[in-house]
Amino acid sequence: MIAKRELTLAQQYMFASLLVMLGGMVGIGLWISEQIETAVTNRTAAVTALYVDSYISPHLQGLAESETQKAVNVPALERLLSDTSLGAQIVSFKVWSPDGIVLYATNSELIGQQYPIEEGLAAAFNGEVVTEVSNLDKPEQALERAQWGSLIETYAPSRDANSDTIIAVSEFYQTSDGLEAEIRSAQFRSWLVVGAVMITVYLLLAGIVGRASNTIISQQNELRANVTQLNELLQQNEELNGRVRRAAARTTALNEKNLRRISADLHDGPAQDLALALLRIESLTEAFEDENPQVSQDFRTIQLATESAMEELRTISAGLRLPEIAPSSLTETIRRAVHDFEKKTGCNVTLTLGTLPEQAPLPVKITAYRVLKESLANSFRHANSEGLSVHVYQTENIELTIEISDNGPGFDVASTAVYNRLGLVGMRERVELLGGQFELHSTVGQGTTIRARLPLSVPEVEDV
């Protein structure tokens, strides 16, 4: 089955414009034809009015004193109708009085009869010249109706030469053959002109739209190629983004492995050596205590310094190593971070947990624990843990938000020194490494808020 070929927008536009132009051409042609017919008819009326004023009215001036048939100069009218060129075109003629009486007519049977004054005759007595094609359906047109189907009927007023008062109306009947032929000829010429103009406009429009359509099609093809290329690039970018996220998650896990290894190495290496050194120093201190008190005192000082160094080394080792959080849920991980801080410092933390997923990717739990631990430690050092609170919640099942706030003295965030602090830099890098967002808000005298947003769609990695 052959699929139907859909028209392009340009083809649809050209088809619609063709219909509009044809409709416009017909409408304009009909309007011009009507105007031509009206113009020709008005010209006939003007010629008739001039003829009446020049030739007929002088022979009707007697009607100004007496509205009777005797006041009409009948012989003069008959000579005009027979001897002049316009008179040769007149097939019937009447003279009407203001009260509707026929004062003169080429059909002598109508003279003296009275008829209702209607339409054209009434307009003529009001001073207008009226010309129209008559169907000869009036009672006084019986003679004309017997010989012709239609005639050009003209009413022209005749005025008193002294007072400009309308004293009579002359009614002419002319054959319509010549007038209709003239009208048809003029209409035909007008239709040719309108058609030629419309065809020219349509061809010009078709050329412009055709070129525009070709340009649009070319641009569409180019755009499709660009979109195809862009889709390929987006797909590649998505693949690369997935690789980056997997690498970031693995980096987080590997960092923890490295920190645990460093912690173990510090504990099993330098810490053990320092412990052995302490034992030897203690023996030497006791040995020289009686023989050389000064030397014994120096060994005592070395012993205290070594004990302090070992204590700090153990603290660093413990700080580098995270508790075993892989098997713990996200809620347990957060509670453990807060509990460890409270146990270590003796401070109280207001913990508020929203609805959280039971499990979360290990990199997310690691980062959440680290952010909580560092933020709470900063609050303890700089704000003395005043009004310390932690709020953890999930947004739209795609993001974990951690907020740590205090009511401490706060500081000026605009200070560049703030962003050079190792703890803040570390937290920001950990969060952004997983594709999250890190925010720091603080105002002098109004406390500090740290907000970390972590995506929950981080790839899983092996346990650390």
Coordinates of N, CA, C and O in Angstrom, one line a residue, residues 302-460:
I302 N 62.6 13.9 77.9 CA 62.4 13.2 76.6 C 61.3 12.2 76.7 O 60.5 12.0 75.7
Q303 N 61.2 11.6 77.8 CA 60.1 10.6 78.0 C 58.7 11.3 77.9 O 57.8 10.7 77.3
L304 N 58.5 12.4 78.5 CA 57.3 13.2 78.4 C 56.9 13.6 77.0 O 55.8 13.5 76.5
A305 N 58.0 14.1 76.3 CA 57.7 14.5 74.9 C 57.4 13.3 74.0 O 56.5 13.4 73.2
T306 N 58.0 12.2 74.3 CA 57.7 11.0 73.5 C 56.3 10.5 73.8 O 55.6 10.0 72.9
E307 N 55.9 10.5 75.1 CA 54.6 10.1 75.4 C 53.5 11.0 74.7 O 52.5 10.5 74.3
S308 N 53.8 12.3 74.7 CA 52.9 13.3 74.0 C 52.8 13.0 72.5 O 51.7 13.0 72.0
A309 N 53.9 12.7 71.9 CA 53.9 12.4 70.5 C 53.2 11.1 70.2 O 52.4 11.0 69.2
M310 N 53.3 10.1 71.1 CA 52.6 8.9 70.8 C 51.1 9.1 71.0 O 50.3 8.5 70.3
E311 N 50.7 9.9 72.0 CA 49.3 10.2 72.2 C 48.7 10.8 71.0 O 47.6 10.5 70.5
E312 N 49.4 11.8 70.4 CA 48.9 12.5 69.2 C 48.9 11.6 68.0 O 47.9 11.6 67.2
L313 N 49.9 10.7 67.9 CA 49.9 9.8 66.8 C 48.7 8.8 66.9 O 48.1 8.5 65.9
R314 N 48.4 8.4 68.1 CA 47.2 7.5 68.3 C 45.9 8.2 67.9 O 45.0 7.6 67.4
T315 N 45.9 9.5 68.3 CA 44.7 10.3 68.0 C 44.5 10.5 66.5 O 43.4 10.3 65.9
I316 N 45.6 10.8 65.8 CA 45.6 10.9 64.4 C 45.2 9.6 63.7 O 44.3 9.5 62.8
S317 N 45.7 8.5 64.2 CA 45.4 7.2 63.7 C 44.0 6.8 63.8 O 43.3 6.3 62.9
A318 N 43.4 7.2 65.0 CA 42.0 6.9 65.3 C 41.1 7.8 64.4 O 40.0 7.4 63.9
G319 N 41.5 9.0 64.1 CA 40.7 9.9 63.3 C 40.7 9.5 61.9 O 39.7 9.8 61.1
L320 N 41.8 8.9 61.4 CA 41.8 8.5 60.0 C 41.0 7.3 59.7 O 40.5 7.1 58.6
R321 N 40.7 6.5 60.7 CA 40.0 5.2 60.5 C 38.5 5.4 60.8 O 38.2 5.8 61.9
L322 N 37.7 5.1 59.9 CA 36.2 5.1 60.1 C 35.8 3.8 60.8 O 36.4 2.8 60.6
P323 N 34.7 3.9 61.5 CA 34.1 2.7 62.1 C 33.6 1.8 60.9 O 33.4 2.3 59.8
E324 N 33.2 0.6 61.2 CA 32.7 -0.2 60.2 C 31.3 0.2 59.9 O 30.3 -0.2 60.6
I325 N 31.1 0.9 58.8 CA 29.7 1.4 58.4 C 29.1 0.7 57.2 O 27.9 1.0 56.9
A326 N 29.8 -0.1 56.6 CA 29.3 -0.8 55.4 C 28.0 -1.6 55.6 O 27.1 -1.5 54.9
P327 N 28.0 -2.4 56.7 CA 26.7 -3.1 57.0 C 25.6 -2.3 57.6 O 24.5 -2.8 57.8
S328 N 25.9 -1.1 58.0 CA 25.0 -0.2 58.8 C 24.0 0.4 57.8 O 24.4 0.7 56.6
S329 N 22.8 0.7 58.2 CA 21.9 1.5 57.4 C 22.3 3.0 57.4 O 23.1 3.4 58.2
L330 N 21.6 3.8 56.6 CA 21.9 5.2 56.5 C 21.6 5.9 57.8 O 22.4 6.7 58.3
T331 N 20.5 5.5 58.4 CA 20.0 6.1 59.7 C 21.0 5.8 60.8 O 21.4 6.6 61.6
E332 N 21.5 4.5 60.8 CA 22.4 4.1 61.8 C 23.8 4.8 61.7 O 24.4 5.2 62.7
T333 N 24.2 5.0 60.4 CA 25.4 5.7 60.2 C 25.4 7.2 60.7 O 26.3 7.7 61.3
I334 N 24.2 7.8 60.4 CA 24.1 9.2 60.9 C 24.0 9.3 62.4 O 24.7 10.1 63.1
R335 N 23.3 8.4 63.0 CA 23.2 8.4 64.5 C 24.5 8.1 65.1 O 24.9 8.7 66.2
R336 N 25.3 7.2 64.5 CA 26.6 6.9 65.1 C 27.6 8.0 65.0 O 28.3 8.3 66.0
A337 N 27.5 8.8 63.9 CA 28.4 10.0 63.8 C 28.1 11.0 64.9 O 29.0 11.6 65.5
V338 N 26.8 11.2 65.1 CA 26.4 12.2 66.1 C 26.7 11.6 67.5 O 27.2 12.4 68.4
H339 N 26.4 10.3 67.8 CA 26.7 9.8 69.1 C 28.2 9.8 69.4 O 28.6 10.1 70.5
D340 N 29.1 9.5 68.4 CA 30.5 9.5 68.7 C 31.0 10.9 69.1 O 31.8 11.1 69.9
F341 N 30.4 11.9 68.4 CA 30.7 13.3 68.7 C 30.3 13.6 70.2 O 31.1 14.2 70.9
E342 N 29.0 13.3 70.5 CA 28.5 13.6 71.8 C 29.4 12.8 72.9 O 29.7 13.4 74.0
K343 N 29.8 11.6 72.6 CA 30.6 10.8 73.6 C 31.9 11.4 73.8 O 32.5 11.5 74.9
K344 N 32.5 11.9 72.7 CA 33.9 12.4 72.8 C 33.9 13.8 73.4 O 34.9 14.1 74.2
T345 N 32.9 14.7 73.1 CA 33.0 16.0 73.6 C 32.1 16.3 74.8 O 32.2 17.3 75.5
G346 N 31.1 15.5 75.1 CA 30.1 15.7 76.1 C 29.1 16.7 75.8 O 28.3 17.2 76.7
C347 N 29.0 17.2 74.5 CA 28.0 18.1 74.1 C 26.7 17.4 73.6 O 26.8 16.3 73.2
N348 N 25.6 18.2 73.7 CA 24.3 17.6 73.2 C 24.0 18.2 71.8 O 24.2 19.3 71.5
V349 N 23.5 17.3 71.0 CA 23.2 17.6 69.6 C 21.7 17.3 69.4 O 21.3 16.2 69.7
T350 N 21.0 18.2 68.8 CA 19.5 18.0 68.5 C 19.5 17.4 67.1 O 19.8 18.0 66.1
L351 N 19.1 16.1 67.1 CA 19.1 15.4 65.8 C 17.7 15.2 65.3 O 16.8 14.7 66.0
T352 N 17.4 15.6 64.1 CA 16.1 15.5 63.5 C 16.3 14.7 62.2 O 17.0 15.1 61.3
L353 N 15.6 13.6 62.1 CA 15.7 12.7 60.9 C 14.3 12.7 60.2 O 13.3 12.4 60.8
G354 N 14.4 13.0 58.9 CA 13.2 12.8 58.1 C 13.0 11.4 57.6 O 13.7 10.5 58.1
T355 N 12.1 11.2 56.7 CA 12.0 9.8 56.1 C 13.2 9.5 55.2 O 13.4 10.2 54.2
L356 N 14.0 8.5 55.6 CA 15.2 8.2 54.9 C 15.1 6.8 54.4 O 14.5 5.9 54.9
P357 N 15.8 6.6 53.2 CA 15.9 5.2 52.7 C 16.6 4.3 53.7 O 17.5 4.7 54.4
E358 N 16.2 3.0 53.7 CA 16.9 2.1 54.6 C 18.4 1.9 54.2 O 19.2 1.8 55.1
Q359 N 18.7 1.8 53.0 CA 20.0 1.7 52.6 C 20.4 2.8 51.6 O 19.6 3.4 51.0
A360 N 21.7 3.1 51.5 CA 22.3 4.1 50.6 C 23.6 3.6 50.1 O 24.3 2.7 50.8
P361 N 24.1 4.0 49.0 CA 25.4 3.6 48.5 C 26.5 3.9 49.5 O 26.4 4.9 50.2
L362 N 27.5 3.0 49.6 CA 28.5 3.2 50.5 C 29.2 4.5 50.4 O 29.5 5.1 51.4
P363 N 29.5 5.0 49.2 CA 30.2 6.3 49.1 C 29.3 7.4 49.7 O 29.9 8.4 50.3
V364 N 28.0 7.3 49.7 CA 27.2 8.3 50.3 C 27.3 8.3 51.8 O 27.4 9.3 52.5
K365 N 27.2 7.1 52.3 CA 27.4 6.9 53.8 C 28.7 7.4 54.3 O 28.8 8.1 55.3
I366 N 29.8 7.1 53.5 CA 31.1 7.6 53.9 C 31.2 9.1 53.9 O 31.6 9.7 54.9
T367 N 30.7 9.7 52.9 CA 30.7 11.2 52.8 C 29.8 11.8 53.8 O 30.2 12.8 54.4
A368 N 28.6 11.2 54.1 CA 27.8 11.8 55.1 C 28.4 11.7 56.5 O 28.4 12.7 57.2
Y369 N 29.1 10.6 56.8 CA 29.8 10.5 58.1 C 30.9 11.5 58.2 O 31.0 12.1 59.2
R370 N 31.7 11.7 57.1 CA 32.8 12.6 57.2 C 32.3 14.0 57.3 O 32.9 14.8 58.1
V371 N 31.3 14.4 56.6 CA 30.7 15.8 56.7 C 30.2 16.0 58.1 O 30.5 17.1 58.7
L372 N 29.5 15.1 58.6 CA 29.0 15.3 60.0 C 30.1 15.4 61.0 O 30.1 16.3 61.9
K373 N 31.1 14.5 60.9 CA 32.2 14.5 61.8 C 33.0 15.8 61.8 O 33.2 16.5 62.8
E374 N 33.3 16.3 60.6 CA 34.1 17.5 60.4 C 33.3 18.8 60.8 O 33.8 19.7 61.5
S375 N 32.0 18.8 60.4 CA 31.1 20.0 60.8 C 30.9 20.1 62.3 O 31.0 21.2 62.8
L376 N 30.6 19.0 62.9 CA 30.4 19.0 64.4 C 31.7 19.4 65.1 O 31.7 20.1 66.1
A377 N 32.9 18.9 64.6 CA 34.1 19.3 65.2 C 34.4 20.8 65.0 O 34.9 21.4 66.0
N378 N 34.1 21.3 63.9 CA 34.3 22.8 63.6 C 33.4 23.6 64.6 O 33.8 24.6 65.1
S379 N 32.1 23.1 64.8 CA 31.2 23.8 65.7 C 31.7 23.8 67.1 O 31.6 24.7 67.8
F380 N 32.3 22.6 67.5 CA 32.9 22.5 68.8 C 34.0 23.4 69.0 O 34.2 24.1 70.1
R381 N 34.9 23.5 68.0 CA 36.1 24.4 68.2 C 35.8 25.9 68.1 O 36.3 26.7 68.9
H382 N 34.9 26.3 67.2 CA 34.7 27.7 67.0 C 33.4 28.3 67.6 O 33.3 29.5 67.7
A383 N 32.4 27.4 67.9 CA 31.1 27.9 68.4 C 30.8 27.3 69.7 O 29.7 27.6 70.3
N384 N 31.7 26.5 70.3 CA 31.5 25.8 71.6 C 30.2 25.0 71.6 O 29.5 24.9 72.6
S385 N 29.7 24.6 70.4 CA 28.6 23.7 70.2 C 27.3 24.3 70.8 O 26.4 23.7 71.2
E386 N 27.2 25.7 70.7 CA 26.0 26.3 71.2 C 24.8 26.1 70.2 O 24.9 26.4 69.0
G387 N 23.7 25.6 70.7 CA 22.5 25.4 69.9 C 22.8 24.5 68.7 O 22.2 24.7 67.6
L388 N 23.6 23.5 68.9 CA 24.0 22.6 67.8 C 22.9 21.7 67.4 O 22.3 21.0 68.3
S389 N 22.6 21.6 66.1 CA 21.5 20.7 65.6 C 21.8 20.1 64.3 O 22.6 20.7 63.5
V390 N 21.3 18.9 64.1 CA 21.5 18.2 62.8 C 20.2 17.8 62.2 O 19.4 17.2 63.0
H391 N 19.9 18.2 61.0 CA 18.7 17.8 60.3 C 19.0 17.1 59.0 O 19.7 17.6 58.2
V392 N 18.6 15.8 58.9 CA 18.8 15.0 57.7 C 17.5 14.6 57.1 O 16.7 14.0 57.8
Y393 N 17.3 14.8 55.8 CA 16.1 14.4 55.2 C 16.3 14.1 53.7 O 17.4 14.5 53.1
Q394 N 15.3 13.5 53.1 CA 15.4 13.1 51.7 C 14.5 14.0 50.9 O 13.3 14.3 51.3
T395 N 14.9 14.4 49.7 CA 14.1 15.2 48.8 C 13.8 14.5 47.5 O 14.7 14.2 46.7
E396 N 12.5 14.2 47.2 CA 12.0 13.7 46.0 C 12.7 12.4 45.6 O 12.9 12.0 44.4
N397 N 13.1 11.6 46.6 CA 13.7 10.3 46.4 C 15.0 10.3 45.6 O 15.5 9.3 45.1
I398 N 15.6 11.5 45.4 CA 16.8 11.5 44.5 C 18.0 12.2 45.3 O 19.1 12.1 44.8
E399 N 17.8 12.8 46.4 CA 18.8 13.6 47.0 C 18.7 13.5 48.5 O 17.6 13.5 49.1
L400 N 19.9 13.4 49.2 CA 20.0 13.4 50.6 C 20.5 14.7 51.1 O 21.6 15.1 50.6
T401 N 19.8 15.4 52.0 CA 20.2 16.7 52.4 C 20.6 16.6 53.9 O 19.9 16.1 54.7
I402 N 21.8 17.2 54.2 CA 22.3 17.2 55.6 C 22.6 18.6 56.0 O 23.3 19.3 55.3
E403 N 21.9 19.1 57.1 CA 22.1 20.4 57.6 C 22.6 20.4 59.0 O 22.1 19.7 59.9
I404 N 23.8 21.1 59.2 CA 24.3 21.2 60.6 C 24.3 22.7 60.9 O 25.0 23.5 60.2
S405 N 23.7 23.1 62.0 CA 23.5 24.5 62.4 C 24.0 24.7 63.8 O 23.8 23.8 64.7
D406 N 24.5 25.9 64.1 CA 24.8 26.3 65.5 C 24.4 27.7 65.7 O 24.1 28.5 64.8
N407 N 24.4 28.1 67.0 CA 24.1 29.5 67.3 C 25.3 30.3 67.8 O 25.3 31.1 68.7
G408 N 26.5 29.9 67.3 CA 27.7 30.5 67.7 C 27.9 31.9 67.2 O 27.0 32.5 66.6
P409 N 29.1 32.4 67.3 CA 29.4 33.8 66.9 C 29.3 34.1 65.4 O 29.2 35.2 64.9
G410 N 29.4 33.0 64.6 CA 29.4 33.2 63.1 C 30.7 33.8 62.6 O 31.6 34.2 63.4
F411 N 30.7 34.1 61.3 CA 31.9 34.8 60.7 C 31.5 35.3 59.4 O 30.4 35.1 58.9
D412 N 32.4 36.1 58.8 CA 32.1 36.7 57.5 C 32.5 35.7 56.4 O 33.7 35.4 56.1
V413 N 31.4 35.2 55.7 CA 31.7 34.2 54.6 C 32.4 34.8 53.5 O 33.2 34.1 52.8
A414 N 32.3 36.1 53.3 CA 33.0 36.7 52.1 C 34.5 36.7 52.3 O 35.2 37.0 51.3
S415 N 35.0 36.4 53.5 CA 36.4 36.4 53.7 C 37.0 35.2 53.0 O 36.6 34.1 53.1
T416 N 38.1 35.5 52.2 CA 38.7 34.5 51.4 C 39.4 33.4 52.3 O 39.6 32.3 51.9
A417 N 39.8 33.9 53.5 CA 40.5 32.9 54.4 C 39.6 31.8 54.8 O 40.1 30.7 55.1
V418 N 38.2 32.0 54.8 CA 37.3 30.9 55.2 C 37.4 29.7 54.2 O 37.5 28.5 54.7
Y419 N 37.5 30.0 52.9 CA 37.6 28.9 52.0 C 38.9 28.2 51.9 O 39.1 27.3 51.1
N420 N 39.9 28.8 52.6 CA 41.2 28.1 52.6 C 41.4 27.2 53.8 O 42.4 26.5 53.9
R421 N 40.4 27.1 54.6 CA 40.5 26.2 55.7 C 40.4 24.7 55.3 O 39.5 24.4 54.5
L422 N 41.3 24.0 55.7 CA 41.4 22.6 55.2 C 40.1 21.8 55.4 O 39.7 21.0 54.6
G423 N 39.5 21.9 56.6 CA 38.3 21.2 56.9 C 37.2 21.5 55.9 O 36.5 20.6 55.3
L424 N 36.9 22.8 55.6 CA 35.9 23.2 54.7 C 36.2 22.7 53.3 O 35.3 22.2 52.5
V425 N 37.5 22.9 52.9 CA 37.9 22.5 51.5 C 37.7 21.0 51.4 O 37.2 20.5 50.3
G426 N 38.0 20.2 52.4 CA 37.9 18.8 52.3 C 36.4 18.3 52.2 O 36.1 17.5 51.4
M427 N 35.5 19.0 53.0 CA 34.1 18.6 52.9 C 33.6 19.0 51.5 O 32.8 18.2 50.9
R428 N 33.9 20.1 51.0 CA 33.4 20.5 49.7 C 33.8 19.6 48.6 O 33.0 19.1 47.8
E429 N 35.1 19.2 48.7 CA 35.6 18.3 47.6 C 35.0 16.9 47.7 O 34.7 16.3 46.7
R430 N 34.8 16.4 49.0 CA 34.1 15.1 49.1 C 32.7 15.1 48.5 O 32.3 14.2 47.9
V431 N 31.9 16.2 48.8 CA 30.5 16.3 48.4 C 30.5 16.5 46.9 O 29.7 15.8 46.2
E432 N 31.3 17.4 46.3 CA 31.3 17.6 44.9 C 31.8 16.5 44.1 O 31.5 16.3 42.9
L433 N 32.7 15.7 44.7 CA 33.2 14.5 44.0 C 32.1 13.5 43.7 O 32.2 12.8 42.6
L434 N 31.1 13.5 44.5 CA 30.0 12.6 44.2 C 28.9 13.3 43.4 O 27.8 12.7 43.2
G435 N 29.1 14.5 42.9 CA 28.1 15.2 42.1 C 27.1 15.9 43.0 O 26.0 16.3 42.5
G436 N 27.4 16.2 44.3 CA 26.5 16.9 45.2 C 26.8 18.4 45.2 O 27.6 18.9 44.4
Q437 N 26.2 19.1 46.2 CA 26.3 20.5 46.3 C 26.7 20.8 47.8 O 26.1 20.2 48.7
F438 N 27.6 21.7 48.0 CA 28.0 22.1 49.4 C 27.8 23.6 49.5 O 28.2 24.4 48.7
E439 N 27.1 23.9 50.6 CA 26.8 25.3 50.9 C 27.2 25.7 52.3 O 27.0 24.9 53.3
L440 N 27.7 26.9 52.4 CA 28.1 27.4 53.7 C 27.4 28.8 53.9 O 27.6 29.7 53.1
H441 N 26.6 28.9 55.0 CA 25.9 30.1 55.3 C 26.3 30.6 56.8 O 26.1 29.8 57.7
S442 N 26.7 31.8 56.9 CA 27.1 32.3 58.2 C 27.0 33.8 58.3 O 27.3 34.5 57.3
T443 N 26.6 34.3 59.4 CA 26.5 35.8 59.6 C 27.0 36.1 61.0 O 26.8 35.3 62.0
V444 N 27.8 37.1 61.1 CA 28.5 37.5 62.3 C 27.4 37.7 63.4 O 26.4 38.5 63.2
G445 N 27.5 36.9 64.5 CA 26.5 37.1 65.6 C 25.2 36.2 65.4 O 24.4 36.2 66.3
Q446 N 25.1 35.5 64.3 CA 23.9 34.7 64.1 C 24.1 33.3 63.7 O 23.2 32.6 63.3
G447 N 25.3 32.8 64.0 CA 25.5 31.4 63.9 C 25.9 31.0 62.4 O 26.1 31.8 61.5
T448 N 26.1 29.6 62.3 CA 26.6 29.1 61.0 C 25.7 27.9 60.6 O 25.3 27.1 61.5
T449 N 25.5 27.7 59.3 CA 24.8 26.5 58.8 C 25.6 26.0 57.7 O 26.0 26.7 56.7
I450 N 25.8 24.7 57.7 CA 26.5 23.9 56.6 C 25.4 23.0 56.0 O 24.7 22.3 56.7
R451 N 25.3 23.0 54.7 CA 24.2 22.2 54.0 C 24.9 21.4 52.9 O 25.6 22.0 52.0
A452 N 24.8 20.1 53.0 CA 25.4 19.2 51.9 C 24.3 18.4 51.3 O 23.4 17.8 52.0
R453 N 24.2 18.5 50.0 CA 23.2 17.7 49.2 C 24.0 16.6 48.4 O 24.8 16.9 47.6
L454 N 23.6 15.4 48.7 CA 24.2 14.2 48.1 C 23.3 13.4 47.3 O 22.2 13.1 47.7
P455 N 23.6 13.1 46.0 CA 22.7 12.2 45.2 C 22.7 10.8 45.7 O 23.7 10.3 46.2
L456 N 21.5 10.2 45.7 CA 21.4 8.8 46.2 C 21.6 7.8 45.1 O 21.4 6.6 45.3
S457 N 21.8 8.3 43.9 CA 22.0 7.4 42.7 C 23.5 7.2 42.4 O 23.9 7.2 41.2
V458 N 24.3 7.1 43.4 CA 25.7 6.9 43.2 C 26.0 5.4 43.1 O 25.4 4.6 43.8
P459 N 26.8 5.0 42.1 CA 27.1 3.6 41.9 C 27.8 3.0 43.1 O 28.5 3.6 43.8
E460 N 27.4 1.7 43.4 CA 27.9 1.0 44.5 C 29.4 0.5 44.2 O 29.7 0.3 43.0

